[in-house]
CSV table of C-alpha atoms in Angstrom, one decimal:
chain,number,residue,atom,x,y,z
A,1,UNK,CA,0.0,0.0,0.0
A,2,UNK,CA,1.3,3.4,-1.0
A,3,UNK,CA,1.7,5.9,1.8
A,4,UNK,CA,0.8,9.4,0.7
A,5,UNK,CA,1.5,12.9,2.1
A,6,UNK,CA,-0.4,16.0,0.8
A,7,UNK,CA,1.1,19.5,0.8
A,8,UNK,CA,-1.5,22.2,0.2
A,9,UNK,CA,-2.3,25.9,0.7
A,10,UNK,CA,-5.9,26.1,-0.5
A,11,UNK,CA,-9.1,24.1,-0.2
A,12,UNK,CA,-7.5,20.9,-1.5
A,13,UNK,CA,-10.5,20.0,-3.7
A,14,UNK,CA,-8.6,17.4,-5.7
A,15,UNK,CA,-7.5,15.6,-2.5
A,16,UNK,CA,-11.2,14.7,-1.9
A,17,UNK,CA,-11.2,12.5,-5.0
A,18,UNK,CA,-8.2,10.6,-3.6
A,19,UNK,CA,-9.9,10.2,-0.2
A,20,UNK,CA,-13.0,8.9,-1.9
A,21,UNK,CA,-11.0,6.5,-4.2
A,22,UNK,CA,-9.3,5.0,-1.1
A,23,UNK,CA,-12.6,4.5,0.7
A,24,UNK,CA,-14.1,2.9,-2.4
A,25,UNK,CA,-11.2,0.5,-2.8
A,26,UNK,CA,-10.2,2.0,-6.2
A,27,UNK,CA,-6.8,3.1,-4.8
A,28,UNK,CA,-4.7,1.0,-2.5
A,29,UNK,CA,-3.2,3.9,-0.5
A,30,UNK,CA,-3.3,5.8,2.8
A,31,UNK,CA,-3.0,9.5,3.2
A,32,UNK,CA,-0.7,9.5,6.3
A,33,UNK,CA,-0.5,13.3,6.7
A,34,UNK,CA,-1.7,16.6,5.2
A,35,UNK,CA,0.7,19.6,5.8
A,36,UNK,CA,0.1,23.3,5.1
A,37,UNK,CA,2.1,26.5,5.7
A,38,UNK,CA,-1.2,28.4,5.8
A,39,UNK,CA,-3.1,28.1,9.0
A,40,UNK,CA,-6.5,29.0,7.5
A,41,UNK,CA,-6.2,26.5,4.5
A,42,UNK,CA,-9.4,24.5,4.3
A,43,UNK,CA,-7.4,21.4,3.2
A,44,UNK,CA,-6.4,21.0,6.9
A,45,UNK,CA,-10.0,21.0,8.0
A,46,UNK,CA,-10.9,18.6,5.1
A,47,UNK,CA,-8.2,16.2,6.3
A,48,UNK,CA,-9.1,16.3,10.0
A,49,UNK,CA,-12.8,15.8,9.3
A,50,UNK,CA,-11.9,12.6,7.5
A,51,UNK,CA,-9.7,11.4,10.4
A,52,UNK,CA,-6.4,12.2,8.6
A,53,UNK,CA,-3.6,13.8,10.5
A,54,UNK,CA,-3.2,17.5,9.6
A,55,UNK,CA,-0.4,19.7,10.5
A,56,UNK,CA,0.2,23.5,10.2
A,57,UNK,CA,3.8,24.5,10.0
A,58,UNK,CA,4.7,28.1,10.6
A,59,UNK,CA,6.8,29.4,7.7
A,60,UNK,CA,7.5,32.9,8.8
A,61,UNK,CA,11.0,33.7,10.0
A,62,UNK,CA,12.4,30.6,8.3
A,63,UNK,CA,14.3,30.1,5.0
A,64,UNK,CA,12.8,27.9,2.4
A,65,UNK,CA,15.4,25.3,3.2
A,66,UNK,CA,14.6,25.4,6.9
A,67,UNK,CA,10.9,25.1,6.3
A,68,UNK,CA,11.3,22.2,3.9
A,69,UNK,CA,13.6,20.4,6.3
A,70,UNK,CA,10.8,20.5,8.9
A,71,UNK,CA,8.5,18.9,6.3
A,72,UNK,CA,11.1,16.3,5.5
A,73,UNK,CA,11.4,15.3,9.1
A,74,UNK,CA,7.6,14.7,9.3
A,75,UNK,CA,7.6,12.8,6.0
A,76,UNK,CA,10.5,10.5,7.1
A,77,UNK,CA,8.8,9.9,10.4
A,78,UNK,CA,5.7,8.7,8.5
A,79,UNK,CA,7.7,6.7,5.9
A,80,UNK,CA,6.1,8.4,3.0
A,81,UNK,CA,6.3,6.9,-0.5
A,82,UNK,CA,4.8,9.8,-2.6
A,83,UNK,CA,4.1,13.5,-1.9
A,84,UNK,CA,1.2,15.2,-3.6
A,85,UNK,CA,1.2,19.0,-4.1
A,86,UNK,CA,-2.4,20.0,-4.2
A,87,UNK,CA,-2.8,23.8,-4.5
A,88,UNK,CA,0.6,24.2,-2.8
A,89,UNK,CA,1.5,27.9,-3.2
A,90,UNK,CA,5.2,27.6,-2.3
A,91,UNK,CA,8.2,26.8,-4.5
A,92,UNK,CA,10.2,23.9,-3.0
A,93,UNK,CA,13.9,24.2,-2.2
A,94,UNK,CA,16.3,22.3,-4.5
A,95,UNK,CA,17.5,20.4,-1.4
A,96,UNK,CA,13.9,19.1,-0.8
A,97,UNK,CA,13.4,18.2,-4.5
A,98,UNK,CA,16.7,16.2,-4.5
A,99,UNK,CA,15.8,14.4,-1.3
A,100,UNK,CA,12.4,13.3,-2.6
A,101,UNK,CA,13.4,12.7,-6.3
A,102,UNK,CA,10.8,10.8,-8.3
A,103,UNK,CA,8.4,11.0,-5.3
A,104,UNK,CA,6.8,14.4,-5.6
A,105,UNK,CA,3.7,14.8,-7.9
A,106,UNK,CA,2.3,18.2,-8.7
A,107,UNK,CA,-1.1,18.8,-10.3
A,108,UNK,CA,-1.1,21.9,-12.5
A,109,UNK,CA,-4.3,23.4,-13.9
A,110,UNK,CA,-3.2,23.6,-17.5
A,111,UNK,CA,-1.9,21.4,-20.3
A,112,UNK,CA,1.8,21.9,-19.6
A,113,UNK,CA,4.1,23.2,-21.0
A,114,UNK,CA,1.4,25.8,-21.7
A,115,UNK,CA,0.9,28.4,-18.9
A,116,UNK,CA,3.6,27.1,-16.7
A,117,UNK,CA,4.8,29.2,-13.7
A,118,UNK,CA,1.4,30.5,-12.9
A,119,UNK,CA,-0.8,29.6,-9.9
A,120,UNK,CA,-4.5,29.0,-9.5
A,121,UNK,CA,-6.9,31.6,-11.1
A,122,UNK,CA,-4.0,33.3,-13.0
A,123,UNK,CA,-3.7,30.1,-15.1
A,124,UNK,CA,-7.3,30.3,-16.1
A,125,UNK,CA,-7.1,34.0,-16.8
A,126,UNK,CA,-4.2,33.4,-19.1
A,127,UNK,CA,-6.0,30.5,-20.9
A,128,UNK,CA,-9.1,32.7,-21.6
A,129,UNK,CA,-6.9,35.6,-22.7
A,130,UNK,CA,-5.0,33.4,-25.2
A,131,UNK,CA,-8.1,32.1,-27.0
A,132,UNK,CA,-7.0,28.4,-27.0
A,133,UNK,CA,-9.9,26.0,-27.6
A,134,UNK,CA,-8.7,23.3,-25.1
A,135,UNK,CA,-7.2,23.2,-21.6
A,136,UNK,CA,-7.0,20.7,-18.8
A,137,UNK,CA,-4.7,19.6,-16.1
A,138,UNK,CA,-1.3,18.0,-15.9
A,139,UNK,CA,0.2,15.8,-13.2
A,140,UNK,CA,4.0,15.8,-13.4
A,141,UNK,CA,7.0,14.8,-11.4
A,142,UNK,CA,8.6,17.8,-9.6
A,143,UNK,CA,12.3,18.5,-10.4
A,144,UNK,CA,14.3,21.7,-9.9
A,145,UNK,CA,12.7,23.4,-12.9
A,146,UNK,CA,9.5,25.4,-12.6
A,147,UNK,CA,6.5,23.2,-13.7
A,148,UNK,CA,8.7,21.3,-16.2
A,149,UNK,CA,9.3,17.9,-14.7
A,150,UNK,CA,8.4,14.7,-16.6
A,151,UNK,CA,4.6,14.5,-17.3
A,152,UNK,CA,2.8,11.5,-16.1
A,153,UNK,CA,-0.9,12.2,-16.9
A,154,UNK,CA,-2.9,14.9,-18.7
A,155,UNK,CA,-6.6,15.3,-19.0
A,156,UNK,CA,-8.4,17.7,-21.3
A,157,UNK,CA,-11.6,19.7,-21.5
A,158,UNK,CA,-12.9,22.3,-24.0
A,159,UNK,CA,-12.7,26.0,-23.5
A,160,UNK,CA,-16.1,27.4,-24.5
A,161,UNK,CA,-17.2,30.9,-25.4
A,162,UNK,CA,-19.3,31.3,-22.3
A,163,UNK,CA,-16.5,30.1,-19.9
A,164,UNK,CA,-15.3,32.4,-17.1
A,165,UNK,CA,-12.3,32.0,-14.9
A,166,UNK,CA,-14.6,30.4,-12.3
A,167,UNK,CA,-16.3,28.0,-14.7
A,168,UNK,CA,-13.0,27.0,-16.2
A,169,UNK,CA,-11.5,26.4,-12.8
A,170,UNK,CA,-14.4,24.1,-11.9
A,171,UNK,CA,-14.1,22.1,-15.2
A,172,UNK,CA,-10.3,21.6,-14.7
A,173,UNK,CA,-10.7,20.8,-11.0
A,174,UNK,CA,-13.2,18.0,-11.9
A,175,UNK,CA,-10.4,16.3,-13.9
A,176,UNK,CA,-7.6,16.7,-11.3
A,177,UNK,CA,-8.6,14.0,-8.9
A,178,UNK,CA,-8.7,11.2,-11.5
A,179,UNK,CA,-5.5,12.5,-13.0
A,180,UNK,CA,-3.8,12.3,-9.6
A,181,UNK,CA,-5.1,8.8,-8.9
A,182,UNK,CA,-3.7,7.6,-12.3
A,183,UNK,CA,-0.4,9.2,-11.6
A,184,UNK,CA,-0.1,7.8,-8.1
A,185,UNK,CA,-0.6,4.3,-9.5
A,186,UNK,CA,1.9,4.8,-12.4
A,187,UNK,CA,4.6,6.3,-10.1
A,188,UNK,CA,4.2,3.8,-7.3
A,189,UNK,CA,4.5,0.9,-9.8
A,190,UNK,CA,7.7,2.5,-11.1
A,191,UNK,CA,9.2,3.0,-7.6
A,192,UNK,CA,8.4,-0.6,-6.6
A,193,UNK,CA,9.9,-1.9,-9.8
A,194,UNK,CA,13.1,0.2,-9.1
A,195,UNK,CA,13.4,-1.1,-5.6
A,196,UNK,CA,12.9,-4.7,-6.5
A,197,UNK,CA,15.7,-4.8,-9.1
């Protein structure tokens, strides 16, 4: 069974799809901990209401490296296999990325490499301004580049004339959970294969 940790700064909507898939037996996994550097992030409440350990870590007064080391200590304690970034609004330190190489999955609300480097609503604003006919989400491995690690899963939806930032965000979010579930299965199989050789 794959042991997951979720890092998030927002509502963590996509994490609910993973929680549901675990309950329904569609994903052999356990979310061992949810961590946020934002005390008011609803993702912490979502986790604790489902009986999942949730932890707020105070980022102020710490360097990115110091903050990330605190996270690493928690993840090592929990023997985490895969880390999911779900609406995580912080860039990770190179040290953290190297420590957890091939184990960090990020869900980005566009079809990367398009609209990389943007967060949340800014992505959907840029999609609408560009006039593209299709958007979606991407789950990729995190490396030291910005939103440019190897892509594992992409899911698409149409951009329609009547779409607003809000409606586009909803459409894309509805794809993110399944994309994450697929990516977890792909990457865990890869990690197990690597460890058994």
